[in-house]
Amino acid sequence: MPFQQYALEPLPRAQVETGRALKSLIEETVVSDNKSLTLTDTVAGKTTQLPILRGSLGSPCLDISKVPKDLGYFTYDSGFTATASCKSAVAYIDGDAGVLLYRGYPIEQLAKHSTFTEVAYLLINGELPTTTQLDAFDHTVTHHTMMHEAFKSFMQGFRHDAHPMAMLCGMLGSLAAFYHDDLNLHDPEQRRMAAIRLLAKVPTIAAACYRHSIGWPGRYPRNNLNYVDRFLHMMFEVPSEPLQLNPVAAKALDLLFILHADHEQNASTSTVRLVGSTGANPYACVAAGVAALWGPAHGGANEAVLKMLEEIGRPEDVATAIDRAKDKNSGFRLMGFGHRVYKNYDPRAAIIREMTHKVLAELGVNDPMLEVALRLEQAALKDDYFVSRKLYPNVDFYSGLIYKALNIPTEMFTVMFAIARTAGWVAHWLEQQVDPEAKIGRPRQIYTGAVARDYVALDQR
Ligand code: CMC
């Protein structure tokens, strides 16, 4: 039957005309009061009111949810550069001022005074714990670090050279198979336990991935150690002799975990929330977050930074690297530079920069890559291309150098990021589960494909 005979009614004008930008509409608007913005499409004679939503800090937001219904337009914002996807009380970033707050506490203060476990408690529960609360939290996390023995055979299925992020993603996803049937997402205690299990087991899985890749026998988590020491033990202890933990290394790792613990609605956290919005199992949500984190534009940047520094090789070759990064045709970017939100120095980078010098000195590491990194940073900060685009070093520019000094292999860098970010992911997932305004995440699109056409039989094409 030819298409025309059962052609659909033409779509309403507003849905087919995708060409008119919202910008032209906005030129026709007036701010009616401090609470809403009135948007009028004078051509179609339609009006809508956009409520102005204000958080406790940050730019006000226009609530555009009624625009499609009232005006017949969707809004377009590729990469969500201007769109808030949720209300959240977990973290706050002021990108222009270089400010990062976890539950209101400046990252600099947490980096100086807190520990990763305390920060995880803070992110998950909203307040700093008392000693009793922290002890209880630590005890619960510690007693959920073990994995089911069946995980060993699951792990054996990976080739020795599998990337640890691929293994981590698979292993975390498989947790859903172990804790699915009895998980009632409407029960706050069960949700809390899922969050704790994730936080507790992710270092165990991460260390197991590393040991599998180098052919070492697995190590069970030790309950007498704190979160970071336990992880280092599982990573580096060999059966033949006890491991002497270096307190400088442990402190540095704890700091890196604090700095990476959350960063509001970044790509991986938004992924966790998007998957979470469907009611999926939290282990599957976090596995999806790991997949999103892996990309070099996000958490994979720490691995990419070190590879880039090694590729540059010598301080005298920094100028050539800068030129390549400025050449759009080279396909090369300065990894560890730039940030979607920070248009000022990333406050985490400032803390890590200082820590890198200290750690390398205290561990007695003389890494020539540090010299390359410093030269690169200096050159970029003086170069108009980077200055005019507000491209400053980000958290990942220096973290790889510390990981390297701690003998953590390059492929594990993003896994380290994932361990820390699990605290943020579960905090956001928990928050989303009780958000009365939460809906399944389902963006729109501007369709640019073929208009409706008739199927042509194979022999007539
Ligand atoms: N090197 C060279 N040029 C760059 C870089 C860079 N690292 N980053 C951005 N630019 C240029 C880009 O080419 C563009 O130039 P123009 O205006 O002439 O077209 C301009 O700066 C704006 O870039 P953008 O890609 O539109 O910015 P974005 O906000 O979409 O991207 C970013 C942010 C982090 C993906 C990007 O800066 C980047 O690719 N950086 C390197 C990767 C990296 O270090 N990622 C880790 C981010 S921090 C860790 C985390 O939170 O996950």
Coordinates of C-alpha atoms and ligand atoms in Angstrom, one line a residue:
M1 CA 0.0 0.0 0.0
P2 CA 1.6 3.3 -1.0
F3 CA 2.5 5.5 1.9
Q4 CA 0.2 8.4 0.9
Q5 CA -2.9 6.3 1.4
Y6 CA -2.4 6.0 5.1
A7 CA -0.3 9.2 5.6
L8 CA -0.4 10.5 9.1
E9 CA -2.0 13.8 9.8
P10 CA 0.7 16.5 9.4
L11 CA 2.3 17.2 12.8
P12 CA 1.4 20.4 14.6
R13 CA 3.5 23.3 13.2
A14 CA 5.6 23.7 16.3
Q15 CA 6.8 20.1 16.3
V16 CA 8.0 20.0 12.7
E17 CA 9.6 23.5 12.6
T18 CA 12.8 22.8 14.4
G19 CA 14.6 25.6 12.7
R20 CA 13.5 28.5 14.9
A21 CA 15.9 28.8 17.8
L22 CA 14.7 29.5 21.3
K23 CA 17.0 32.4 21.2
S24 CA 14.8 34.3 18.9
L25 CA 11.9 33.7 21.3
I26 CA 13.8 34.9 24.2
E27 CA 14.3 38.2 22.5
E28 CA 10.6 38.6 22.7
T29 CA 10.4 38.0 26.4
V30 CA 10.0 40.2 29.4
V31 CA 10.9 39.4 33.0
S32 CA 7.6 39.8 34.6
D33 CA 8.8 39.6 38.2
N34 CA 11.5 38.0 40.2
K35 CA 9.8 34.7 40.3
S36 CA 9.2 33.9 36.7
L37 CA 10.0 34.9 33.1
T38 CA 7.3 35.3 30.6
L39 CA 8.1 33.9 27.2
T40 CA 5.9 34.9 24.3
D41 CA 5.9 33.6 20.8
T42 CA 4.4 36.6 19.0
V43 CA 4.0 34.8 15.7
A44 CA 1.9 32.0 17.2
G45 CA 0.4 34.2 19.8
K46 CA 1.3 31.8 22.6
T47 CA 2.7 32.6 26.0
T48 CA 4.3 30.6 28.8
Q49 CA 5.6 31.4 32.2
L50 CA 9.0 30.0 33.2
P51 CA 9.3 29.8 37.0
I52 CA 12.7 31.0 38.2
L53 CA 14.1 28.3 40.6
R54 CA 16.7 29.3 43.1
G55 CA 19.0 26.9 45.0
S56 CA 20.9 27.8 48.1
L57 CA 23.9 28.8 46.0
G58 CA 24.5 29.3 42.3
S59 CA 22.8 30.7 39.2
P60 CA 19.0 30.7 39.2
C61 CA 17.4 28.3 36.8
L62 CA 14.5 28.7 34.4
D63 CA 12.0 25.8 34.7
I64 CA 11.3 25.1 31.1
S65 CA 9.2 22.0 31.6
K66 CA 6.0 23.7 30.4
V67 CA 7.5 25.1 27.2
P68 CA 6.6 22.2 24.9
K69 CA 3.0 22.1 26.1
D70 CA 2.5 25.9 26.1
L71 CA 4.5 26.9 23.1
G72 CA 5.0 23.7 21.1
Y73 CA 8.8 23.9 21.2
F74 CA 11.4 21.7 22.8
T75 CA 14.6 23.2 23.9
Y76 CA 18.1 22.2 22.6
D77 CA 21.2 22.0 24.8
S78 CA 23.8 19.6 23.4
G79 CA 26.0 18.3 26.2
F80 CA 23.7 19.8 28.9
T81 CA 25.9 22.9 29.1
A82 CA 23.1 25.0 30.4
T83 CA 20.6 22.6 31.8
A84 CA 20.1 21.4 35.4
S85 CA 18.9 17.8 35.4
C86 CA 17.9 17.6 39.0
K87 CA 17.9 19.3 42.4
S88 CA 20.8 18.1 44.6
A89 CA 22.3 18.9 47.9
V90 CA 25.4 16.7 47.6
A91 CA 28.0 19.0 46.1
Y92 CA 28.3 22.5 44.7
I93 CA 30.8 23.9 42.2
D94 CA 31.4 27.6 41.4
G95 CA 33.4 27.2 38.2
D96 CA 34.3 30.9 37.9
A97 CA 35.5 31.2 41.5
G98 CA 37.2 27.8 41.6
V99 CA 35.1 26.6 44.5
L100 CA 34.1 23.0 45.3
L101 CA 31.9 22.2 48.3
Y102 CA 30.8 18.8 49.6
R103 CA 27.6 19.2 51.5
G104 CA 28.7 22.8 52.1
Y105 CA 32.2 22.1 53.3
P106 CA 35.1 23.5 51.2
I107 CA 37.2 20.9 49.6
E108 CA 40.4 22.6 50.9
Q109 CA 39.1 22.1 54.5
L110 CA 38.1 18.5 54.0
A111 CA 41.5 17.7 52.3
K112 CA 43.3 19.2 55.3
H113 CA 41.3 17.8 58.1
S114 CA 39.2 14.8 57.0
T115 CA 39.6 11.2 55.8
F116 CA 38.0 9.5 52.9
T117 CA 35.7 7.4 55.1
E118 CA 34.5 10.5 56.9
V119 CA 33.9 12.3 53.5
A120 CA 32.0 9.2 52.2
Y121 CA 29.8 9.4 55.4
L122 CA 29.3 13.1 54.8
L123 CA 28.3 12.7 51.1
I124 CA 26.0 9.8 51.9
N125 CA 24.4 11.2 55.1
G126 CA 24.6 14.9 54.6
E127 CA 26.3 15.8 57.8
L128 CA 29.7 15.2 59.4
P129 CA 29.6 12.2 61.7
T130 CA 30.2 12.1 65.4
T131 CA 33.0 9.7 66.6
T132 CA 30.4 7.1 67.4
Q133 CA 28.6 7.5 64.0
L134 CA 31.9 7.3 62.1
D135 CA 33.1 4.2 64.0
A136 CA 29.8 2.5 63.3
F137 CA 29.9 3.5 59.6
D138 CA 33.5 2.3 59.3
H139 CA 32.6 -1.0 61.1
T140 CA 29.8 -1.6 58.6
V141 CA 31.8 -0.8 55.6
T142 CA 34.7 -2.9 56.8
H143 CA 32.4 -5.9 57.4
H144 CA 31.1 -5.8 53.8
T145 CA 34.4 -5.7 52.0
M146 CA 34.5 -9.5 51.2
M147 CA 33.3 -10.9 47.9
H148 CA 31.3 -14.1 47.3
E149 CA 33.8 -16.8 46.4
A150 CA 32.0 -17.3 43.1
F151 CA 33.6 -14.0 42.0
K152 CA 37.0 -15.7 41.7
S153 CA 35.8 -17.9 38.8
F154 CA 34.1 -14.9 37.3
M155 CA 37.4 -13.0 37.4
Q156 CA 39.2 -16.0 35.9
G157 CA 37.2 -15.5 32.8
F158 CA 39.0 -12.3 31.9
R159 CA 42.2 -12.5 29.9
H160 CA 45.3 -11.4 31.9
D161 CA 45.6 -8.3 29.7
A162 CA 42.0 -7.1 30.0
H163 CA 41.9 -3.4 30.9
P164 CA 41.1 -3.1 34.7
M165 CA 38.3 -0.6 33.9
A166 CA 36.6 -3.3 31.7
M167 CA 37.0 -5.8 34.6
L168 CA 35.8 -3.4 37.2
C169 CA 32.7 -2.5 35.1
G170 CA 31.9 -6.2 34.6
M171 CA 32.5 -7.2 38.2
L172 CA 30.4 -4.4 39.6
G173 CA 27.6 -5.1 37.1
S174 CA 27.8 -8.8 38.2
L175 CA 27.1 -7.7 41.8
A176 CA 23.5 -7.1 40.6
A177 CA 23.3 -10.8 40.0
F178 CA 24.2 -11.5 43.6
Y179 CA 22.0 -8.9 45.2
H180 CA 19.0 -8.5 43.0
D181 CA 16.1 -10.8 43.9
D182 CA 16.0 -9.6 47.5
L183 CA 16.6 -5.9 46.9
N184 CA 13.5 -3.8 47.6
L185 CA 14.3 -0.3 46.5
H186 CA 11.3 1.1 48.5
D187 CA 13.1 0.0 51.7
P188 CA 15.5 2.8 53.0
E189 CA 17.6 0.3 54.9
Q190 CA 18.0 -2.0 51.9
R191 CA 19.0 1.1 49.8
R192 CA 21.5 2.1 52.5
M193 CA 23.0 -1.4 52.5
A194 CA 23.4 -1.4 48.8
A195 CA 25.3 1.9 49.0
I196 CA 27.5 0.5 51.8
R197 CA 28.2 -2.7 49.9
L198 CA 29.2 -0.8 46.8
L199 CA 31.5 1.5 48.8
A200 CA 33.0 -1.5 50.7
K201 CA 33.5 -3.9 47.8
V202 CA 34.8 -1.6 45.1
P203 CA 38.4 -1.6 46.5
T204 CA 38.3 -5.4 46.9
I205 CA 37.2 -5.7 43.2
A206 CA 39.7 -3.1 42.1
A207 CA 42.6 -4.8 43.8
A208 CA 41.5 -8.2 42.5
C209 CA 41.5 -6.8 38.9
Y210 CA 45.1 -5.6 39.4
R211 CA 46.3 -8.9 40.8
H212 CA 44.6 -10.8 38.0
S213 CA 46.3 -8.7 35.4
I214 CA 49.8 -9.5 36.9
G215 CA 49.0 -13.1 37.8
W216 CA 49.2 -12.7 41.6
P217 CA 47.0 -14.7 43.9
G218 CA 44.1 -12.9 45.4
R219 CA 44.2 -11.2 48.8
Y220 CA 41.2 -11.1 51.2
P221 CA 40.4 -7.7 52.9
R222 CA 41.8 -7.3 56.3
N223 CA 39.3 -6.0 58.9
N224 CA 42.0 -4.5 61.2
L225 CA 43.0 -1.9 58.6
N226 CA 41.4 1.3 57.6
Y227 CA 39.8 1.8 54.1
V228 CA 42.9 3.0 52.3
D229 CA 45.5 0.8 54.1
R230 CA 43.2 -2.2 53.5
F231 CA 43.1 -1.4 49.8
L232 CA 46.9 -1.0 49.6
H233 CA 47.3 -4.3 51.3
M234 CA 45.0 -6.0 48.8
M235 CA 47.0 -4.4 46.0
F236 CA 50.5 -5.0 47.0
E237 CA 50.9 -7.7 49.7
V238 CA 52.6 -10.9 48.4
P239 CA 52.1 -14.2 50.2
S240 CA 55.7 -14.6 51.0
E241 CA 56.3 -11.6 53.2
P242 CA 54.3 -9.0 55.1
L243 CA 53.8 -5.6 53.5
Q244 CA 55.3 -2.6 55.1
L245 CA 52.8 0.2 54.4
N246 CA 54.3 3.6 53.8
P247 CA 52.2 6.1 55.8
V248 CA 53.1 8.9 53.3
A249 CA 51.7 6.8 50.4
A250 CA 48.6 5.9 52.4
K251 CA 48.0 9.6 53.3
A252 CA 48.5 10.7 49.7
L253 CA 46.0 8.1 48.5
D254 CA 43.5 9.1 51.1
L255 CA 43.8 12.7 50.0
L256 CA 43.3 11.7 46.3
F257 CA 40.2 9.7 47.3
I258 CA 38.8 12.8 49.1
L259 CA 39.4 15.0 46.1
H260 CA 37.8 12.6 43.7
A261 CA 34.9 11.6 45.9
D262 CA 32.2 13.8 44.2
H263 CA 31.8 16.5 41.6
E264 CA 28.1 17.0 41.3
Q265 CA 26.4 16.2 37.9
N266 CA 29.5 15.2 35.9
A267 CA 29.1 12.6 33.1
S268 CA 29.5 9.5 35.2
T269 CA 27.2 10.7 38.1
S270 CA 24.6 11.8 35.6
T271 CA 24.9 8.3 34.0
V272 CA 24.3 6.7 37.4
R273 CA 21.3 9.0 37.9
L274 CA 20.0 8.3 34.4
V275 CA 20.2 4.6 34.9
G276 CA 18.9 5.0 38.4
S277 CA 15.9 6.9 37.1
T278 CA 14.6 3.7 35.4
G279 CA 14.5 1.9 38.8
A280 CA 17.5 -0.3 37.8
N281 CA 19.5 -2.2 40.4
P282 CA 22.0 0.1 42.0
Y283 CA 25.0 -2.1 41.2
A284 CA 24.0 -1.9 37.5
C285 CA 23.7 1.9 37.9
V286 CA 27.2 2.2 39.4
A287 CA 28.7 -0.2 36.7
A288 CA 27.2 2.2 34.1
G289 CA 28.9 5.1 36.0
V290 CA 32.2 3.2 35.7
A291 CA 31.7 2.9 32.0
A292 CA 31.1 6.6 31.6
L293 CA 34.1 7.5 33.8
W294 CA 36.4 5.5 31.6
G295 CA 36.4 7.9 28.6
P296 CA 39.5 10.1 28.2
A297 CA 37.4 13.3 28.4
H298 CA 36.4 12.3 31.9
G299 CA 38.1 9.9 34.4
G300 CA 40.3 8.3 31.7
A301 CA 42.2 11.6 31.5
N302 CA 44.5 10.7 34.4
E303 CA 45.8 7.7 32.4
A304 CA 45.9 9.8 29.3
V305 CA 47.9 12.6 31.0
L306 CA 50.7 10.2 32.0
K307 CA 50.8 8.7 28.5
M308 CA 51.0 12.2 27.1
L309 CA 53.8 13.2 29.5
E310 CA 55.7 10.1 28.5
E311 CA 55.1 10.8 24.9
I312 CA 56.4 14.3 25.2
G313 CA 59.4 12.8 27.0
R314 CA 61.7 15.8 27.6
P315 CA 61.0 19.3 29.0
E316 CA 62.6 20.8 25.8
D317 CA 59.8 19.1 23.8
V318 CA 57.0 20.9 25.6
A319 CA 56.8 23.8 23.2
T320 CA 56.1 21.4 20.3
A321 CA 53.3 19.7 22.4
I322 CA 51.8 23.1 23.1
D323 CA 51.8 23.9 19.3
R324 CA 50.1 20.6 18.6
A325 CA 47.5 21.1 21.2
K326 CA 46.6 24.5 19.6
D327 CA 46.3 23.0 16.2
K328 CA 42.8 21.8 15.8
N329 CA 43.8 19.4 12.9
S330 CA 46.3 17.6 15.0
G331 CA 43.6 15.7 17.0
F332 CA 45.8 16.3 20.1
R333 CA 44.6 18.0 23.2
L334 CA 46.5 18.7 26.4
M335 CA 45.2 16.0 28.6
G336 CA 44.6 17.2 32.2
F337 CA 43.7 20.7 30.9
G338 CA 40.3 22.4 30.7
H339 CA 37.1 21.6 32.4
R340 CA 33.4 22.0 31.5
V341 CA 32.6 23.8 34.7
Y342 CA 35.9 25.3 36.0
K343 CA 36.8 28.4 34.1
N344 CA 39.4 29.1 36.8
Y345 CA 42.0 26.9 38.5
D346 CA 40.4 23.6 39.5
P347 CA 40.7 23.8 43.4
R348 CA 41.5 20.1 43.5
A349 CA 44.4 20.6 41.1
A350 CA 45.8 23.3 43.4
I351 CA 45.7 20.8 46.3
I352 CA 47.2 18.0 44.3
R353 CA 49.9 20.1 42.8
E354 CA 51.3 20.9 46.2
M355 CA 50.8 17.3 47.3
T356 CA 52.7 15.9 44.3
H357 CA 55.9 17.8 45.2
K358 CA 55.6 16.7 48.9
V359 CA 54.8 13.0 48.1
L360 CA 57.6 12.7 45.5
A361 CA 60.1 14.3 47.9
E362 CA 59.0 12.2 50.9
L363 CA 59.0 9.0 48.9
G364 CA 62.4 9.9 47.4
V365 CA 61.0 9.6 43.9
N366 CA 62.8 11.6 41.2
D367 CA 60.4 11.5 38.3
P368 CA 61.5 13.3 35.2
M369 CA 57.8 13.4 34.2
L370 CA 57.3 15.9 37.0
E371 CA 59.6 18.3 35.2
V372 CA 57.8 17.8 31.9
A373 CA 54.5 18.4 33.7
L374 CA 55.7 21.6 35.4
R375 CA 57.1 23.0 32.1
L376 CA 53.9 22.1 30.3
E377 CA 51.8 23.8 33.0
Q378 CA 54.0 27.0 32.9
A379 CA 53.9 27.2 29.2
A380 CA 50.2 26.7 28.9
L381 CA 49.4 29.2 31.6
K382 CA 51.4 31.9 29.6
D383 CA 49.9 31.0 26.2
D384 CA 47.1 33.1 24.9
Y385 CA 45.3 30.1 23.4
F386 CA 44.9 28.5 26.8
V387 CA 44.5 31.7 28.8
S388 CA 41.7 33.1 26.5
R389 CA 39.8 29.8 26.7
K390 CA 40.4 29.6 30.5
L391 CA 42.0 26.2 30.1
Y392 CA 43.8 25.5 33.4
P393 CA 45.2 22.2 34.8
N394 CA 42.4 20.0 36.2
V395 CA 42.5 17.4 38.9
D396 CA 43.8 14.8 36.6
F397 CA 46.9 16.7 35.5
Y398 CA 48.8 15.8 38.7
S399 CA 47.0 12.8 40.1
G400 CA 48.8 10.4 37.7
L401 CA 52.2 11.5 38.9
I402 CA 51.2 10.6 42.5
Y403 CA 49.7 7.3 41.5
K404 CA 52.9 6.5 39.6
A405 CA 55.0 7.4 42.7
L406 CA 52.8 4.9 44.7
N407 CA 53.6 2.2 42.2
I408 CA 50.1 2.1 40.9
P409 CA 50.2 1.1 37.2
T410 CA 48.9 3.5 34.6
E411 CA 45.9 1.3 33.6
M412 CA 44.7 1.4 37.2
F413 CA 44.6 5.2 37.4
T414 CA 40.9 5.5 36.3
V415 CA 40.1 2.6 38.6
M416 CA 41.5 4.6 41.5
F417 CA 39.2 7.5 40.5
A418 CA 36.3 5.0 40.4
I419 CA 36.9 3.8 43.9
A420 CA 36.7 7.3 45.2
R421 CA 33.8 8.4 43.0
T422 CA 31.7 5.5 44.2
A423 CA 31.1 7.5 47.4
G424 CA 29.6 10.3 45.3
W425 CA 27.7 7.9 42.9
V426 CA 25.9 6.2 45.8
A427 CA 25.2 9.5 47.5
H428 CA 23.5 10.7 44.4
W429 CA 21.7 7.5 43.8
L430 CA 20.3 7.5 47.4
E431 CA 19.3 11.2 47.0
Q432 CA 17.5 10.4 43.7
Q433 CA 15.6 7.5 45.2
V434 CA 13.7 9.9 47.6
D435 CA 13.4 12.8 45.2
P436 CA 9.7 13.5 44.8
E437 CA 10.3 15.3 41.5
A438 CA 12.5 12.5 40.0
K439 CA 11.3 11.1 36.7
I440 CA 12.7 8.7 34.2
G441 CA 15.4 10.5 32.3
R442 CA 14.3 10.8 28.7
P443 CA 15.7 13.6 26.6
R444 CA 14.3 14.9 23.4
Q445 CA 16.1 15.3 20.1
I446 CA 16.1 17.4 17.0
Y447 CA 15.5 14.9 14.3
T448 CA 17.7 15.5 11.2
G449 CA 17.0 12.2 9.4
A450 CA 15.0 11.4 6.3
V451 CA 11.4 12.5 6.3
A452 CA 8.7 9.8 6.1
R453 CA 9.1 7.7 2.9
D454 CA 7.9 4.5 1.4
Y455 CA 9.8 1.2 1.7
V456 CA 11.4 0.2 -1.6
A457 CA 11.5 -3.5 -2.4
L458 CA 15.0 -5.0 -2.5
D459 CA 14.8 -5.8 -6.2
Q460 CA 13.8 -2.2 -7.0
R461 CA 16.6 -0.4 -5.3
Ligands
CMC1 N1 43.7 21.1 24.9 C1 43.5 22.0 23.9 N2 42.4 22.7 23.6 C2 41.4 22.5 24.4 C3 41.4 21.6 25.5 C4 42.6 20.9 25.8 N3 42.7 20.1 26.8 N4 40.2 21.6 26.2 C5 39.4 22.5 25.5 N5 40.1 23.0 24.5 C6 39.6 24.0 23.5 C7 38.7 23.5 22.5 O1 39.3 23.0 21.4 C8 37.8 24.6 22.3 O2 38.4 25.5 21.5 P1 37.6 26.5 20.4 O3 36.7 27.4 21.3 O4 38.6 27.2 19.7 O5 36.8 25.5 19.6 C9 37.7 25.3 23.7 O6 38.9 25.0 24.3 C10 36.5 24.8 24.5 O7 36.6 23.4 24.6 P2 35.3 22.4 24.7 O8 35.7 21.1 24.2 O9 34.1 23.1 24.0 O10 35.1 22.4 26.2 P3 34.2 21.4 27.0 O11 33.7 22.1 28.2 O12 33.2 20.8 26.1 O13 35.2 20.2 27.4 C11 36.8 19.0 28.6 C12 35.8 20.1 28.7 C13 37.3 18.6 30.0 C14 36.2 17.7 27.9 C15 38.0 19.4 27.6 O14 38.6 20.6 28.2 C16 39.1 18.3 27.4 O15 38.9 17.5 26.5 N6 40.1 18.3 28.3 C17 41.1 17.3 28.2 C18 40.6 16.0 28.9 C19 40.6 16.1 30.4 O16 41.6 16.6 31.0 N7 39.5 15.7 31.0 C20 39.4 15.6 32.5 C21 38.4 16.6 33.0 S1 38.6 16.8 34.8 C22 38.3 15.2 35.4 C23 36.8 15.0 35.5 O17 36.1 15.7 36.1 O18 36.4 14.0 34.9

